[in-house]
PDB file of C-alpha atoms in Angstrom:
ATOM      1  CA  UNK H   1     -24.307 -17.208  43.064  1.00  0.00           C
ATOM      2  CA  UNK H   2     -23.011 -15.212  45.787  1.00  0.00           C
ATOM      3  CA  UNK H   3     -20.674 -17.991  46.998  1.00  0.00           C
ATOM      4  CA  UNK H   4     -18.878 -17.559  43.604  1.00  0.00           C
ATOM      5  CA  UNK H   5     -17.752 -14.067  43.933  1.00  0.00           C
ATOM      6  CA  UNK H   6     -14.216 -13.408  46.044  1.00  0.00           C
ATOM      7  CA  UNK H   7     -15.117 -12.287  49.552  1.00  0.00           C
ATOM      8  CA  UNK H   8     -11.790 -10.282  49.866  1.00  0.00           C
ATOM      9  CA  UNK H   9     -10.807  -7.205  48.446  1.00  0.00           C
ATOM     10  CA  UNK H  10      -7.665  -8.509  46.881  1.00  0.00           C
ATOM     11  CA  UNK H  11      -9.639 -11.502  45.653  1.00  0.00           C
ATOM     12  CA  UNK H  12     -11.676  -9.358  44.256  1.00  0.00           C
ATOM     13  CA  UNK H  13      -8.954  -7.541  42.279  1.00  0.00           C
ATOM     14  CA  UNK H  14      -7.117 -10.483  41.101  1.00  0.00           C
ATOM     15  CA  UNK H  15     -10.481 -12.105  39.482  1.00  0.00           C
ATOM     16  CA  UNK H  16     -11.161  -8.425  37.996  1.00  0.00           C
ATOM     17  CA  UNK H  17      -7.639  -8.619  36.694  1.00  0.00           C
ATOM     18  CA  UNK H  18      -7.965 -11.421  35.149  1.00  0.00           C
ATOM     19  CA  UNK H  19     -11.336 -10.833  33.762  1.00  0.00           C
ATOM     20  CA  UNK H  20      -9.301  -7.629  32.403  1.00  0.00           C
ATOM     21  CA  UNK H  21      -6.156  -9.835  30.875  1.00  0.00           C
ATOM     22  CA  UNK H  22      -8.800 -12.524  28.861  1.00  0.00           C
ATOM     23  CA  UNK H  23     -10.720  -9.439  27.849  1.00  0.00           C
ATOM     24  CA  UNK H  24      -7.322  -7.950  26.370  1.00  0.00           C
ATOM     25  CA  UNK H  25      -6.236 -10.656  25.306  1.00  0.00           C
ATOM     26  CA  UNK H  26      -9.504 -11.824  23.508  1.00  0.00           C
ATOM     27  CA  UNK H  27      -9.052  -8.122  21.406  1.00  0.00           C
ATOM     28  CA  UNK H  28      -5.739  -9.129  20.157  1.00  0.00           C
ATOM     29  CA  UNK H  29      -6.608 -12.234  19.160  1.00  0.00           C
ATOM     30  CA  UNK H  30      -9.517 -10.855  17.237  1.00  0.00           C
ATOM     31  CA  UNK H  31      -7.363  -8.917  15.601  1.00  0.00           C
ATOM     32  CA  UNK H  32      -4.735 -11.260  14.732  1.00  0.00           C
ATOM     33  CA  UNK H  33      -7.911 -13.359  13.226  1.00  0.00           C
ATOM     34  CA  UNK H  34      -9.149 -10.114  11.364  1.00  0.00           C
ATOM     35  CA  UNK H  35      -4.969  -9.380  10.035  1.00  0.00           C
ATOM     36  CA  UNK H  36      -5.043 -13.781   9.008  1.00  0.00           C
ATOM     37  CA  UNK H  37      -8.427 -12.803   7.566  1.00  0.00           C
ATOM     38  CA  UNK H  38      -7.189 -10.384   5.185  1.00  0.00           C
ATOM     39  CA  UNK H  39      -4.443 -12.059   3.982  1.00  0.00           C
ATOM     40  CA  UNK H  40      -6.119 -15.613   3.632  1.00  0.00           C
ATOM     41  CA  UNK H  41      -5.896 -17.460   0.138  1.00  0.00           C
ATOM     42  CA  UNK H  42      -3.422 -15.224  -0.687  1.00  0.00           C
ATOM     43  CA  UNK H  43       0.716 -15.622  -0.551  1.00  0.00           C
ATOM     44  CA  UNK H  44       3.232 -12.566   0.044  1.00  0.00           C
ATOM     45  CA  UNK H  45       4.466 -13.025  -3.640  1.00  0.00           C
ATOM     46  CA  UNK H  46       1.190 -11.921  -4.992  1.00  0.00           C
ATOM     47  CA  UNK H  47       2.380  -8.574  -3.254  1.00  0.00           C
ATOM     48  CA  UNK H  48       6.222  -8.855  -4.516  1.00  0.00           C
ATOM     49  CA  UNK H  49       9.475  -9.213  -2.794  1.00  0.00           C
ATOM     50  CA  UNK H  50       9.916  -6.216  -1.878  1.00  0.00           C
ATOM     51  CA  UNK H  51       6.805  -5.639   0.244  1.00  0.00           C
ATOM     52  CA  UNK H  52       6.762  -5.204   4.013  1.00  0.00           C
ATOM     53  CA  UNK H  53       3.664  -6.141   6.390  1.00  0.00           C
ATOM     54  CA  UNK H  54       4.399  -4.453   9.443  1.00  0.00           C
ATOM     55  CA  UNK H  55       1.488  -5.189  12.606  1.00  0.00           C
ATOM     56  CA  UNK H  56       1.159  -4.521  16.337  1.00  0.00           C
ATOM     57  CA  UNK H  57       3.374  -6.703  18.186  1.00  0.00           C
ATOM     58  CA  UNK H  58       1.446  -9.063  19.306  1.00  0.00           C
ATOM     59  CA  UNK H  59       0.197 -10.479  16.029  1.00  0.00           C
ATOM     60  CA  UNK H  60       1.993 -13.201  14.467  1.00  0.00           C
ATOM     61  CA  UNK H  61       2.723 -13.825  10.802  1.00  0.00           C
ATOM     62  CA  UNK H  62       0.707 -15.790   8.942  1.00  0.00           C
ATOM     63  CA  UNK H  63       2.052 -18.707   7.434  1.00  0.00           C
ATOM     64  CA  UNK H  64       4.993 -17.983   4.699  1.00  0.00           C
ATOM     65  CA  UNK H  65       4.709 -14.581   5.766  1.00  0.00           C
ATOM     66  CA  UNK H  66       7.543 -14.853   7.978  1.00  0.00           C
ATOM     67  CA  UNK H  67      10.430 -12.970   6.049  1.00  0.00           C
ATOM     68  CA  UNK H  68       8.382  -9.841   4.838  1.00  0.00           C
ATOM     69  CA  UNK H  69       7.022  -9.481   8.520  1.00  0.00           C
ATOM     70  CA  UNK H  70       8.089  -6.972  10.839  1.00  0.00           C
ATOM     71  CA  UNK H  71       6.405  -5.453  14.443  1.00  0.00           C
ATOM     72  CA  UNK H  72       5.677  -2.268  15.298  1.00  0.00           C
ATOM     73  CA  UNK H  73       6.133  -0.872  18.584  1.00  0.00           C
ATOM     74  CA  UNK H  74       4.917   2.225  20.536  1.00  0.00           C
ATOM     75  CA  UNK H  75       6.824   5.948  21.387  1.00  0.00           C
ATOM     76  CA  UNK H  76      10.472   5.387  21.003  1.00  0.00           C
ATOM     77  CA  UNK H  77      10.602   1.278  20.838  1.00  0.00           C
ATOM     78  CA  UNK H  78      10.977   1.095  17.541  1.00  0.00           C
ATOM     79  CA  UNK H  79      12.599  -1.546  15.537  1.00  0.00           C
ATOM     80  CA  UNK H  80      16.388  -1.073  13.971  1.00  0.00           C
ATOM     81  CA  UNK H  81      15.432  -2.330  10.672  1.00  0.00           C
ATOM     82  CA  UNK H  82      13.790   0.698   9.811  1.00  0.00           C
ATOM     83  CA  UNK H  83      16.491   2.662  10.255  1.00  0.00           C
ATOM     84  CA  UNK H  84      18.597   0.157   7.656  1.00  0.00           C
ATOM     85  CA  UNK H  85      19.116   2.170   4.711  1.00  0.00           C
ATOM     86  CA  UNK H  86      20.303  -1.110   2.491  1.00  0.00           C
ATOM     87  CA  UNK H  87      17.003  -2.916   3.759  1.00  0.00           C
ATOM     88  CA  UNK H  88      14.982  -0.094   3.124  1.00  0.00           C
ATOM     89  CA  UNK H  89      16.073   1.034  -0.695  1.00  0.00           C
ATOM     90  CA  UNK H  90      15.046  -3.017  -1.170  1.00  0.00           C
ATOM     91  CA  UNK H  91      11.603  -1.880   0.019  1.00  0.00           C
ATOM     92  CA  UNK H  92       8.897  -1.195  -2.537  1.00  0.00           C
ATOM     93  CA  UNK H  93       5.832  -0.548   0.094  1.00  0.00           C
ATOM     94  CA  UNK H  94       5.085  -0.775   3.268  1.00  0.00           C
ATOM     95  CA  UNK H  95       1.611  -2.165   4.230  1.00  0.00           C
ATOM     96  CA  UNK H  96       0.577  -1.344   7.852  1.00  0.00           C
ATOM     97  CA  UNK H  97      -2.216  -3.052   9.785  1.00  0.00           C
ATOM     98  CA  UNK H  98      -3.974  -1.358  12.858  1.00  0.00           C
ATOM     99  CA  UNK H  99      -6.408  -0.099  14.950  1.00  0.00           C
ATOM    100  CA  UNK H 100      -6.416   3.561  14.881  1.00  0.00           C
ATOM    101  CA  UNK H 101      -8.425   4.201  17.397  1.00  0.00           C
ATOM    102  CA  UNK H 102      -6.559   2.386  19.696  1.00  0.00           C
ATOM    103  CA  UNK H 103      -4.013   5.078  21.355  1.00  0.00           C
ATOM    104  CA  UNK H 104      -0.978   2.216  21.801  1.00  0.00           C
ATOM    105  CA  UNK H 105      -1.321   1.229  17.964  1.00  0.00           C
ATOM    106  CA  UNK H 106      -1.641   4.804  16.568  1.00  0.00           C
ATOM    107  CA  UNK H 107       1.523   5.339  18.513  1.00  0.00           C
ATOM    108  CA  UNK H 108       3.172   2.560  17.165  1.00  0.00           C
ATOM    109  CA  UNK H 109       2.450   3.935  13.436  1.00  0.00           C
ATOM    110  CA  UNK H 110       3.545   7.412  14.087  1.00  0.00           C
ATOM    111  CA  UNK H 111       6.966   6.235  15.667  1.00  0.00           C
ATOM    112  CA  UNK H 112       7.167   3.879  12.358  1.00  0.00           C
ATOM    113  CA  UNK H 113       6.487   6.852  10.147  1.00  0.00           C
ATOM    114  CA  UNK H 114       9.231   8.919  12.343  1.00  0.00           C
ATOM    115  CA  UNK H 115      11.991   6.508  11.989  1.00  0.00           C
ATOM    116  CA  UNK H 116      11.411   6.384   8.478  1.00  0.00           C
ATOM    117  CA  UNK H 117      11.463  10.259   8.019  1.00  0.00           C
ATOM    118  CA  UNK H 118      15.255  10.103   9.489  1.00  0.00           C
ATOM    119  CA  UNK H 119      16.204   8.918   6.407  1.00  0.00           C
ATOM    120  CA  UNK H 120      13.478  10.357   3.475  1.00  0.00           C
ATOM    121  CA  UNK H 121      15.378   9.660   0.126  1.00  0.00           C
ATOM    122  CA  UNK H 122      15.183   6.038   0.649  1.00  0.00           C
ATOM    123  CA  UNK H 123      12.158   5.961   2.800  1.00  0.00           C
ATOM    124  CA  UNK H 124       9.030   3.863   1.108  1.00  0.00           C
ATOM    125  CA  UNK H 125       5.168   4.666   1.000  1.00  0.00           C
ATOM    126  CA  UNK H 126       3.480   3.458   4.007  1.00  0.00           C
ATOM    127  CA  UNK H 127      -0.254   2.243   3.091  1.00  0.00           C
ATOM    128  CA  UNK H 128      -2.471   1.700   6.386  1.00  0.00           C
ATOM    129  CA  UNK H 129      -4.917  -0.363   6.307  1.00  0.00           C
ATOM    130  CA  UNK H 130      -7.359   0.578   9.173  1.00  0.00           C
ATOM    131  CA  UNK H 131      -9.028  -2.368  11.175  1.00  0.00           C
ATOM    132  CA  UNK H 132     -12.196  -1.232  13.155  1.00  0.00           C
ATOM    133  CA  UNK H 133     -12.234  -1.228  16.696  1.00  0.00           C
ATOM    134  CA  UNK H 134     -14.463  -4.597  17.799  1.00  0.00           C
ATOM    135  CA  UNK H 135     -15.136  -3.428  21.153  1.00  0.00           C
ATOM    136  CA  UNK H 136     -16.745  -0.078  19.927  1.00  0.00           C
ATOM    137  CA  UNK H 137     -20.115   0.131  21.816  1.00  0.00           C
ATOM    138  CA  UNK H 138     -21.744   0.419  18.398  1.00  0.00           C
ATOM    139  CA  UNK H 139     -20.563   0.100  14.580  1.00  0.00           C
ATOM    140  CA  UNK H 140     -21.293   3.919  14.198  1.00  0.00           C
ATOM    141  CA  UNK H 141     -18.825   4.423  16.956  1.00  0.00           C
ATOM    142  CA  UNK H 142     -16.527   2.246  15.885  1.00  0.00           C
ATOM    143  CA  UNK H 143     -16.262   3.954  12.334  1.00  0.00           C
ATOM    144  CA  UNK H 144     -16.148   7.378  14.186  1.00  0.00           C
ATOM    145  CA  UNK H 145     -13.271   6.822  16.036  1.00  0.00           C
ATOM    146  CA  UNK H 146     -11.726   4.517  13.294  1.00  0.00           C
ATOM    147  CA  UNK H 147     -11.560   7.890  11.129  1.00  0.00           C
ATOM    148  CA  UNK H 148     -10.843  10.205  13.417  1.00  0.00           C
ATOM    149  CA  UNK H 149      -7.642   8.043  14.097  1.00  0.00           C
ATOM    150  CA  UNK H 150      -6.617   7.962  10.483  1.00  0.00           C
ATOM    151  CA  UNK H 151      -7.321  11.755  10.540  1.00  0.00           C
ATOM    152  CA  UNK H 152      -5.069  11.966  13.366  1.00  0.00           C
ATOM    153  CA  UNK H 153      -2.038   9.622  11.663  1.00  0.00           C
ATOM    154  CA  UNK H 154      -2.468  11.719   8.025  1.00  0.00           C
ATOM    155  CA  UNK H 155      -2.283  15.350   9.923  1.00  0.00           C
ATOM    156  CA  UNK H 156       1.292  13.872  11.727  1.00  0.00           C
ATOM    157  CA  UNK H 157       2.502  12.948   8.126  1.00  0.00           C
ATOM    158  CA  UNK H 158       3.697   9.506   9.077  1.00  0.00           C
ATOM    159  CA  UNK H 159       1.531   7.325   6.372  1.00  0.00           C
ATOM    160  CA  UNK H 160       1.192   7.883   2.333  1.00  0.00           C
ATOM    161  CA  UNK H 161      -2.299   6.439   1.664  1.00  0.00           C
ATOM    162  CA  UNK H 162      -5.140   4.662   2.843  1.00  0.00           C
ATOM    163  CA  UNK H 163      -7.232   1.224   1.890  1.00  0.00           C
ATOM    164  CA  UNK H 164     -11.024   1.233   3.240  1.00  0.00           C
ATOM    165  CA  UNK H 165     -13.181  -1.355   3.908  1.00  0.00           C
ATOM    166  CA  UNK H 166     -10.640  -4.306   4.744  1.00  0.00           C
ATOM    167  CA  UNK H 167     -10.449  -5.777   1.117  1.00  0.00           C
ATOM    168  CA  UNK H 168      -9.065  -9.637   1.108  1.00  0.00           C
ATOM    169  CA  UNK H 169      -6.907 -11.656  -0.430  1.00  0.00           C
ATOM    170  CA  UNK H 170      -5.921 -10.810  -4.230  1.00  0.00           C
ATOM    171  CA  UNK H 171      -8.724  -7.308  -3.855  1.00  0.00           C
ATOM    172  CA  UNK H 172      -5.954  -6.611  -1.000  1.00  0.00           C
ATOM    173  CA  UNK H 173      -2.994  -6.676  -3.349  1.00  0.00           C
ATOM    174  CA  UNK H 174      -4.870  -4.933  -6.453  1.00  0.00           C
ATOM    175  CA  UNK H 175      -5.494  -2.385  -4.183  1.00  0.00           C
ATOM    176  CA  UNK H 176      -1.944  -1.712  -3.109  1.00  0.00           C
ATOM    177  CA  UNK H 177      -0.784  -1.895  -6.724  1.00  0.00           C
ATOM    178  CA  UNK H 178      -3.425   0.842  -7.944  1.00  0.00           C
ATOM    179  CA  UNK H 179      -2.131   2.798  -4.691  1.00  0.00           C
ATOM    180  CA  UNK H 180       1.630   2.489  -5.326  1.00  0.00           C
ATOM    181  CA  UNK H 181       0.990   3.075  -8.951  1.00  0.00           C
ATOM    182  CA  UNK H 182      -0.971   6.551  -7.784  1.00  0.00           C
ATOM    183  CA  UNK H 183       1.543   7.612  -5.595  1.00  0.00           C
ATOM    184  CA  UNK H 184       4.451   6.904  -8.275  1.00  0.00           C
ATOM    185  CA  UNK H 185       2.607   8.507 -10.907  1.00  0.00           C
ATOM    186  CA  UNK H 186       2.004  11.828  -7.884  1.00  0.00           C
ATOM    187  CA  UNK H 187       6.490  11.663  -7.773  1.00  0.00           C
ATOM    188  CA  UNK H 188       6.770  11.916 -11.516  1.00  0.00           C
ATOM    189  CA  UNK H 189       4.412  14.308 -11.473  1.00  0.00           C
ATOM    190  CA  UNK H 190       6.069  16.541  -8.712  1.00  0.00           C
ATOM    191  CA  UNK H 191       9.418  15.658 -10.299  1.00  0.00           C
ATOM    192  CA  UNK H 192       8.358  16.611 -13.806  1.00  0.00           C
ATOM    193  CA  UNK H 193       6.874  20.161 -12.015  1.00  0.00           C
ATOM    194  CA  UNK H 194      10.223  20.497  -9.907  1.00  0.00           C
ATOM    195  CA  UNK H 195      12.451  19.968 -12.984  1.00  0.00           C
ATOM    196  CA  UNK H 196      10.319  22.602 -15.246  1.00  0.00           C
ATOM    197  CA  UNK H 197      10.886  25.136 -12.625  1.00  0.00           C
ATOM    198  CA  UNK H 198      14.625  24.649 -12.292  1.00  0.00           C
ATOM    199  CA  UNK H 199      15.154  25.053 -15.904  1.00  0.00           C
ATOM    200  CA  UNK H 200      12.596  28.169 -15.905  1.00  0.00           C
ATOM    201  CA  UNK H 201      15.166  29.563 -13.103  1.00  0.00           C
ATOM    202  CA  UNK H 202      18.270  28.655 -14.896  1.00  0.00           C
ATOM    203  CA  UNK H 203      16.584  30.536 -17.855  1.00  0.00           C
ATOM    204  CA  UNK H 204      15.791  33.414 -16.239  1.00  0.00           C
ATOM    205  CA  UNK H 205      19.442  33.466 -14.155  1.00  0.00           C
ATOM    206  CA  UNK H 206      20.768  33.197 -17.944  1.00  0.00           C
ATOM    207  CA  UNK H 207      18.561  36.611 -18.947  1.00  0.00           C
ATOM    208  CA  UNK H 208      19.637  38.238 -15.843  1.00  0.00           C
ATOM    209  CA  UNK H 209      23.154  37.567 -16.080  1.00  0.00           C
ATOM    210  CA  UNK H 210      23.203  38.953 -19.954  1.00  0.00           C
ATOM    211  CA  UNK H 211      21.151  42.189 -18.971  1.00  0.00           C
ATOM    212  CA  UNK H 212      23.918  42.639 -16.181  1.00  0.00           C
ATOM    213  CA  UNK H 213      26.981  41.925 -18.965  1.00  0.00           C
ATOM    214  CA  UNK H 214      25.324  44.824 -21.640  1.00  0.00           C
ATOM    215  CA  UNK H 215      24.476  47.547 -18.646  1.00  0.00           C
ATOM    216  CA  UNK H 216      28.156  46.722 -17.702  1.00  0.00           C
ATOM    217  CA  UNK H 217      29.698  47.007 -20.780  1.00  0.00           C
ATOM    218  CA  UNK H 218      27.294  49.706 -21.792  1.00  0.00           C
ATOM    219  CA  UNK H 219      28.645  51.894 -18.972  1.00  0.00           C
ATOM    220  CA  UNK H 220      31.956  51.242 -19.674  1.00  0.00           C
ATOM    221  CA  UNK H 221      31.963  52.285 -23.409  1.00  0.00           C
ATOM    222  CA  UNK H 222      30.214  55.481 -21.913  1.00  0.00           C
ATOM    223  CA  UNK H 223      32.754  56.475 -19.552  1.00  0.00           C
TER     224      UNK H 223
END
């Protein structure tokens, strides 16, 4: 009815604005529902101690979650903790939920994965698990943009691996185990490679340094 619509310009505004807060608001709690979702029927110790669920800040923890539950924030706002060295040689993996599409949340995970490059031989994997964007005109958007922001936070080098299609509950912890278990087995691989070449090197220093002793001594007895 047209009596229900604000005949003033700033009455207009305000009722926009506050069609645009319940809208915002509505996202975030679809998300914190979708985050619950994931990690319903399921407690953190199925994950292990040492795990770390970190989350936009305005979702909460789920219950018994509390202690193993951090925020992320975007740009520069990002929390101390990560830049606690003792806390963070306690930490096993860290399991990141977000909208990557969503420019504020991407952020948020690139400023994580910063903060935790300051201080790389204690830093832990970072596993994202992508959460498609609801409000996507269509599902085929919604996936488009979904990868195209996990694209975006794999080129910048700030997460380790990724777990498709939302899997729930104990799937969601198998998941992260085969993960972590890939990208331990990738280290001892890359160590393995790393310490084959340094004794190759030390080998061939040796060889080099023996040629240079018998030219030396060669010459000498010569002269």
């Amino acid at each position: 009815k047209l009596s229900s619509v604000p005949s003033r310009p700033c009455e207009r505004a305000s009722a926009l604005w506050g069609i645009a807060v319940v809208s915002t608001s509505a996202a975030m709690s679809t998300l914190e529902e979708t985050v619950h979702g994931l990690l319903r029927g399921v407690g953190p110790e199925v994950f292990g101690p040492d795990t770390r669920f970190v989350c936009p800040a305005t979702v909460k923890a789920p219950p018994g979650f509390e202690s193993q539950w951090f925020q992320m924030y975007p740009d520069r706002q990002v929390d101390q903790v990560w830049h606690n060295e003792a806390m963070l040689e306690r930490t096993s993996v860290i399991i990141a939920f977000a909208v990557p599409s969503d420019e504020e949340q991407r952020s948020a995970v690139v400023a994580l994965g910063t903060a935790l490059g300051t201080h790389p031989s204690v830093s832990p994997p970072v596993i994202l698990v992508p959460i498609p964007n609801k409000n996507a005109p269509s599902p085929a958007a919604s996936s488009k943009t979904m990868k195209a922001g996990v694209r975006a936070l794999l080129s910048a080098r700030c997460i380790d691996s990724v777990i498709w299609g939302m899997p729930a509950g104990h799937s969601l912890s198998l998941n992260v185990q085969a993960t972590v278990s890939h990208i331990d087995n990738q280290l001892f691989r890359l160590q393995d490679r790393l310490l084959a070449r340094s004794m190759r090197a030390e080998h061939l220093d040796s060889i080099r340094e023996s040629m240079h002793r018998t030219n030396w001594h060669y010459l000498r007895a010569k002269c």
